[in-house]
Short mmCIF file of C-alpha atoms in Angstrom, two decimals:
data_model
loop_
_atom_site.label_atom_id
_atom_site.label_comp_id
_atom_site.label_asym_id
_atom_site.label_seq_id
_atom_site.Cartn_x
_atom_site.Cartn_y
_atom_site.Cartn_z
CA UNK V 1 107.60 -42.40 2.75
CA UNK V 2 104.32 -40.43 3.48
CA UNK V 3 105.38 -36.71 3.51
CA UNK V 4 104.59 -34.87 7.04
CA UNK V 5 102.38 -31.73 7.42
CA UNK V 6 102.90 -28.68 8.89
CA UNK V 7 100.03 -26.75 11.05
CA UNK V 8 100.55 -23.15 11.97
CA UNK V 9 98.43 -22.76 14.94
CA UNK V 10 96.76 -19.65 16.61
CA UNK V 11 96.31 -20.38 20.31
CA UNK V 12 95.15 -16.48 21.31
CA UNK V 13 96.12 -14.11 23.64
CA UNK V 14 96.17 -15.95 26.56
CA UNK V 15 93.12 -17.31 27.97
CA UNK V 16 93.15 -20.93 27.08
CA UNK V 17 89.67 -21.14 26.95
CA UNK V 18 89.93 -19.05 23.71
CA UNK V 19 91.93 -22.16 22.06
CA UNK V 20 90.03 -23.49 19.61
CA UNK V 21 88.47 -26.84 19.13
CA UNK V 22 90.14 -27.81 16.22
CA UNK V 23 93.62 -26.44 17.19
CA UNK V 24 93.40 -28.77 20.14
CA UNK V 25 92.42 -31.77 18.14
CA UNK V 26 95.35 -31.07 15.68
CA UNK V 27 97.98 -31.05 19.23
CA UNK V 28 96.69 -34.34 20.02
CA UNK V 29 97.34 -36.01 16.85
CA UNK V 30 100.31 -34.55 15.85
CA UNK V 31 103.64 -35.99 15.64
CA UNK V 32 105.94 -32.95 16.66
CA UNK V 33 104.63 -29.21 18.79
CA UNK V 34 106.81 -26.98 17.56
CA UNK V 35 107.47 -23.77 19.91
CA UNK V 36 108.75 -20.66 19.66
CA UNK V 37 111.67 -19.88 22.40
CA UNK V 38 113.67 -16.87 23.08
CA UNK V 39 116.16 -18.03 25.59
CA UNK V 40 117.54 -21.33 26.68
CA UNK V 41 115.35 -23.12 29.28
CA UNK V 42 112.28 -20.29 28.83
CA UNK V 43 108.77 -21.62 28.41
CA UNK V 44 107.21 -19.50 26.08
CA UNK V 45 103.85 -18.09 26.36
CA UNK V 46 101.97 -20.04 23.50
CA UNK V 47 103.69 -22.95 25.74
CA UNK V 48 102.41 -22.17 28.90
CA UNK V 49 98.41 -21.69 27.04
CA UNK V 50 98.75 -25.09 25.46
CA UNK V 51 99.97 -27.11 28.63
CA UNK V 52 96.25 -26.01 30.53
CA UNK V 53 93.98 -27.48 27.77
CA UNK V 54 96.32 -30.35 26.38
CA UNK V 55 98.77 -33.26 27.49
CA UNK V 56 101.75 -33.01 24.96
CA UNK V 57 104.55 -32.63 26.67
CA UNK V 58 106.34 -35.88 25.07
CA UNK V 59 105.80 -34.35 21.74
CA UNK V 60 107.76 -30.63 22.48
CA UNK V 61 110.25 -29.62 20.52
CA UNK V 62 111.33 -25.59 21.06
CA UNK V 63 112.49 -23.61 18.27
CA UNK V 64 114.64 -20.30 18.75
CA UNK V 65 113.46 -16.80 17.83
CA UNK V 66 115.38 -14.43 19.21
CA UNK V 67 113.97 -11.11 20.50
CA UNK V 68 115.46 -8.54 18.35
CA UNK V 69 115.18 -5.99 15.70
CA UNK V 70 118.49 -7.06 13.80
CA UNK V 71 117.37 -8.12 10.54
CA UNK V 72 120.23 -10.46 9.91
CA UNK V 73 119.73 -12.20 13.22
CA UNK V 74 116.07 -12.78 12.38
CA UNK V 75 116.22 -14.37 8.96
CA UNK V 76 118.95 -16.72 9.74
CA UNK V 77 117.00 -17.90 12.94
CA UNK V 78 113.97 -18.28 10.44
CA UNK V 79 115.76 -20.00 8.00
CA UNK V 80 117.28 -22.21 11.00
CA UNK V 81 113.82 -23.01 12.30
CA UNK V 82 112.32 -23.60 8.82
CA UNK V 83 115.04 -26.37 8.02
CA UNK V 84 114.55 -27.96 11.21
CA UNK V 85 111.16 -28.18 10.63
CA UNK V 86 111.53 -29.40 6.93
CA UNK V 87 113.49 -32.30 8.33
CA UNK V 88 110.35 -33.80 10.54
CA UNK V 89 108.05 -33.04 7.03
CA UNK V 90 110.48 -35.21 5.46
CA UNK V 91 110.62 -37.87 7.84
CA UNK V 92 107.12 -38.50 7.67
CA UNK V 93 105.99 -36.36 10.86
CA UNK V 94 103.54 -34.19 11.45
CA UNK V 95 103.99 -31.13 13.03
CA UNK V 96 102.51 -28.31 15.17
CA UNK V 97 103.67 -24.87 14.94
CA UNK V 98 101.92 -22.72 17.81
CA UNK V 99 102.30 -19.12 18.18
CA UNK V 100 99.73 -16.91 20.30
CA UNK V 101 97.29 -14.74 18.67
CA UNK V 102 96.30 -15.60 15.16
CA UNK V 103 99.41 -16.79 13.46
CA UNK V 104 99.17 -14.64 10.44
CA UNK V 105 98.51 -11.38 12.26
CA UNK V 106 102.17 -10.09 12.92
CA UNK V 107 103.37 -13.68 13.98
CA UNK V 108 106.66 -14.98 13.61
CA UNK V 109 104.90 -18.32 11.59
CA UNK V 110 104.67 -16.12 9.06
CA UNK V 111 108.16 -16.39 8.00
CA UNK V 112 108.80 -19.84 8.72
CA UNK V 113 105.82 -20.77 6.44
CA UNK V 114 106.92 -18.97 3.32
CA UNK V 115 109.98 -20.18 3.28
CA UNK V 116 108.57 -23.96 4.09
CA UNK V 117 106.00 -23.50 1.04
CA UNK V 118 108.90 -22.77 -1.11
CA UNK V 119 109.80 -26.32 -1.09
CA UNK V 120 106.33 -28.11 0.06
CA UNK V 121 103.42 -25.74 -0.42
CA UNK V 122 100.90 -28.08 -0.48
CA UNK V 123 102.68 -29.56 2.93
CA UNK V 124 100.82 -26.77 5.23
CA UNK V 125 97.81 -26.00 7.23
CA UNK V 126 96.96 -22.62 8.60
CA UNK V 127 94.70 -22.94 11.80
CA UNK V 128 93.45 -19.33 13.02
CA UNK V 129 93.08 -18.20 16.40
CA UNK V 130 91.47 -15.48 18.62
CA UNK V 131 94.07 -11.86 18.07
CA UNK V 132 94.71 -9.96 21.07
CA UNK V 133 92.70 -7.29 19.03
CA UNK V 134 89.25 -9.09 19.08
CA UNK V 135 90.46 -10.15 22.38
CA UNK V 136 90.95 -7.13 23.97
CA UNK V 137 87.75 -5.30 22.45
CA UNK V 138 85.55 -8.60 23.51
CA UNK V 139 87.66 -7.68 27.41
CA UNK V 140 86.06 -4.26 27.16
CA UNK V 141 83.02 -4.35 25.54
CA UNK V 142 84.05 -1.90 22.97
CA UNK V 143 83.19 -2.47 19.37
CA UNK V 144 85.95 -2.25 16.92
CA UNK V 145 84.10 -1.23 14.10
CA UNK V 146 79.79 -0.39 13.65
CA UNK V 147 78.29 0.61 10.63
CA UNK V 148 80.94 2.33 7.94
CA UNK V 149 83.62 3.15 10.60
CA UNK V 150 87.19 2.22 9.52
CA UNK V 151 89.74 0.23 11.51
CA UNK V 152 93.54 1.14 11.47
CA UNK V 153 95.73 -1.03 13.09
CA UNK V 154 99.23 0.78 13.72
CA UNK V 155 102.57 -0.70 15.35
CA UNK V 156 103.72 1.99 17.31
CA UNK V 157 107.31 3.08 15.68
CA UNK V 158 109.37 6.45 15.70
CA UNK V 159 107.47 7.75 12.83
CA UNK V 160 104.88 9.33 14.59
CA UNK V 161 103.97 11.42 11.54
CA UNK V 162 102.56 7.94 9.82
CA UNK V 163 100.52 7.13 13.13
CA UNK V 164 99.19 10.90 13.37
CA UNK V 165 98.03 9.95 9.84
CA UNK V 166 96.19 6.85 11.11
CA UNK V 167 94.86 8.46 14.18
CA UNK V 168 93.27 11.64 12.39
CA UNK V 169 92.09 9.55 9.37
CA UNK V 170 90.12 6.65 11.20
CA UNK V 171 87.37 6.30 13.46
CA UNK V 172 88.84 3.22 15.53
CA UNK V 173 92.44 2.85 15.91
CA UNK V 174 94.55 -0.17 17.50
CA UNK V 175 97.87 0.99 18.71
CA UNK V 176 100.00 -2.23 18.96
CA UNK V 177 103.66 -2.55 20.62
CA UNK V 178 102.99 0.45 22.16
CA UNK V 179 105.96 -0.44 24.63
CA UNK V 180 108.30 0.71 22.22
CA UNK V 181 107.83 4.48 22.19
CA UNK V 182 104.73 5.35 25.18
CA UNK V 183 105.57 8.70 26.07
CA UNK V 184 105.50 9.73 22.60
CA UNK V 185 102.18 7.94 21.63
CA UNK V 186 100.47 9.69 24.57
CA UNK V 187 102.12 13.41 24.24
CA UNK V 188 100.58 12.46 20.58
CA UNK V 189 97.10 11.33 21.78
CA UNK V 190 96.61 13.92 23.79
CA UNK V 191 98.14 16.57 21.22
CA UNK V 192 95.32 15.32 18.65
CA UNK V 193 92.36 15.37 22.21
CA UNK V 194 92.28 12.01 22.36
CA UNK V 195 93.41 10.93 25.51
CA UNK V 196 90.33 10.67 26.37
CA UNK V 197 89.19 8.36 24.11
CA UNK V 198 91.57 5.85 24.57
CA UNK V 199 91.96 2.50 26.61
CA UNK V 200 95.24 0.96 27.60
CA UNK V 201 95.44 -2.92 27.99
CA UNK V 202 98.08 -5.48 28.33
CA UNK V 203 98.52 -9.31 29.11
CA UNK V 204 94.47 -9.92 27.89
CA UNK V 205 93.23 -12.87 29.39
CA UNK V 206 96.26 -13.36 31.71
CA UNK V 207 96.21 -13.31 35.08
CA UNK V 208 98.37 -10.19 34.86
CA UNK V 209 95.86 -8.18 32.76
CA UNK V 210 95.84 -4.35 33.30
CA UNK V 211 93.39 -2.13 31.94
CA UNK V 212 93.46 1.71 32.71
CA UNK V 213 92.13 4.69 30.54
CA UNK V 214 94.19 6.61 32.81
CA UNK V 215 97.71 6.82 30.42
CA UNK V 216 99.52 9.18 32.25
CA UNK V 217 99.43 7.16 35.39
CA UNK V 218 101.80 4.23 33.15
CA UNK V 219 105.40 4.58 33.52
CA UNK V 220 106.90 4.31 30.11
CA UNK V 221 110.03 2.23 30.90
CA UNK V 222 107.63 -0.60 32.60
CA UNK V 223 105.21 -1.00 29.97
CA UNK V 224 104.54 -4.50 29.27
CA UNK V 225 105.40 -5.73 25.74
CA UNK V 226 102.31 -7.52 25.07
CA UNK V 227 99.76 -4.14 25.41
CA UNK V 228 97.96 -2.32 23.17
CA UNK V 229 96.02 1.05 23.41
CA UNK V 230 92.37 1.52 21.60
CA UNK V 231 91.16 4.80 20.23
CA UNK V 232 87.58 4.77 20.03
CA UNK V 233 86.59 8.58 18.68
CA UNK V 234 83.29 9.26 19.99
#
């Protein structure tokens, strides 16, 4: 039997305009679309791009990835999702892995894909796809990099020494997850004067997009997972 093959897919941020050509082709003709779902009977985002640009609803098949920081929790769900997904390869059928953003820029696919090349590496197809990084810079016109400026990219955690590092030691910095510690990331900004030379986003390319460079005005229980902040030192 013909062995199946496995295409991680970037769909980007949100906007399904930014889906590319050949990620769409690949939906089509696949056998299987793989995606990613936290909770029982929840569309997921990457789900809910997809379903504006193509038809493939006879073709779904939802995978779990829980929402959590528990280690344990997270590799047995990948190791679930990669077996499942080993069992269409080896029934012949193709299959479609979406994920939004690019899906080797902190993506879940990631994970699934190493441990599916451990058994079929030549099995798999990595299709890339817009970031909510070049996404949200495109959004506001703000170049992420000219000349022989450096580019940090920093997921906000509790060790704020690590991201004072990264903000005093680059010229453009992308805060990501910043939904995880706010207050602390803009007491931090504005400790190192930078407050004013950053620009808060979330939800790109969604109808819910936000964009303020007013940070104080955010309530930091209500910030929307999917938001970033952009230093741009001037």
């Amino acid at each position: 039997m013909k062995q199946g093959k496995l295409y991680g897919l970037g769909v980007g941020p949100g906007d399904p305009e930014l889906l590319t050509l050949k990620s769409k082709r690949i939906l089509e003709e696949v056998d299987v679309v793989c995606t990613p779902q936290s909770k029982p009977n929840k569309s997921s985002l990457a789900w809910e791009i997809i379903t504006e640009i193509v038809d493939c609803q006879d073709k779904i098949k939802a995978i779990h990835f829980p929402m959590t920081s528990q280690q344990k929790k997270l590799e047995t769900a990948w190791k679930q999702a990669a077996e499942e997904i080993i069992n269409l390869l080896e029934q012949g059928r193709d299959v479609a892995l979406i994920t939004i953003g690019d899906p080797l820029f902190y993506s879940t696919y990631s994970y699934i894909m190493e441990r599916i090349a451990v058994k079929y590496p030549q099995q798999i197809e990595t299709i890339p796809g817009v970031s909510s990084i070049n996404a949200c810079s495109s959004q506001l016109n703000l170049p992420l990099a000219q000349g022989d400026e450096k580019v940090a990219v920093i997921p906000v955690s509790d060790n704020l020494d690590e991201m004072e590092s990264g903000l005093l030691n680059f010229e453009n910095i992308i805060l990501l997850k910043v939904s995880r510690n706010y207050g602390q990331v803009v007491k931090l900004l504005e400790k190192l004067d930078l407050k004013d030379q950053s620009t808060f986003i979330s939800r790109c390319g969604q109808e819910e997009e936000f964009v303020t460079t007013d940070l104080d005005a955010l309530e930091a229980d209500k910030i929307d997972y999917l938001s970033q902040i952009i230093v741009k030192k001037k």
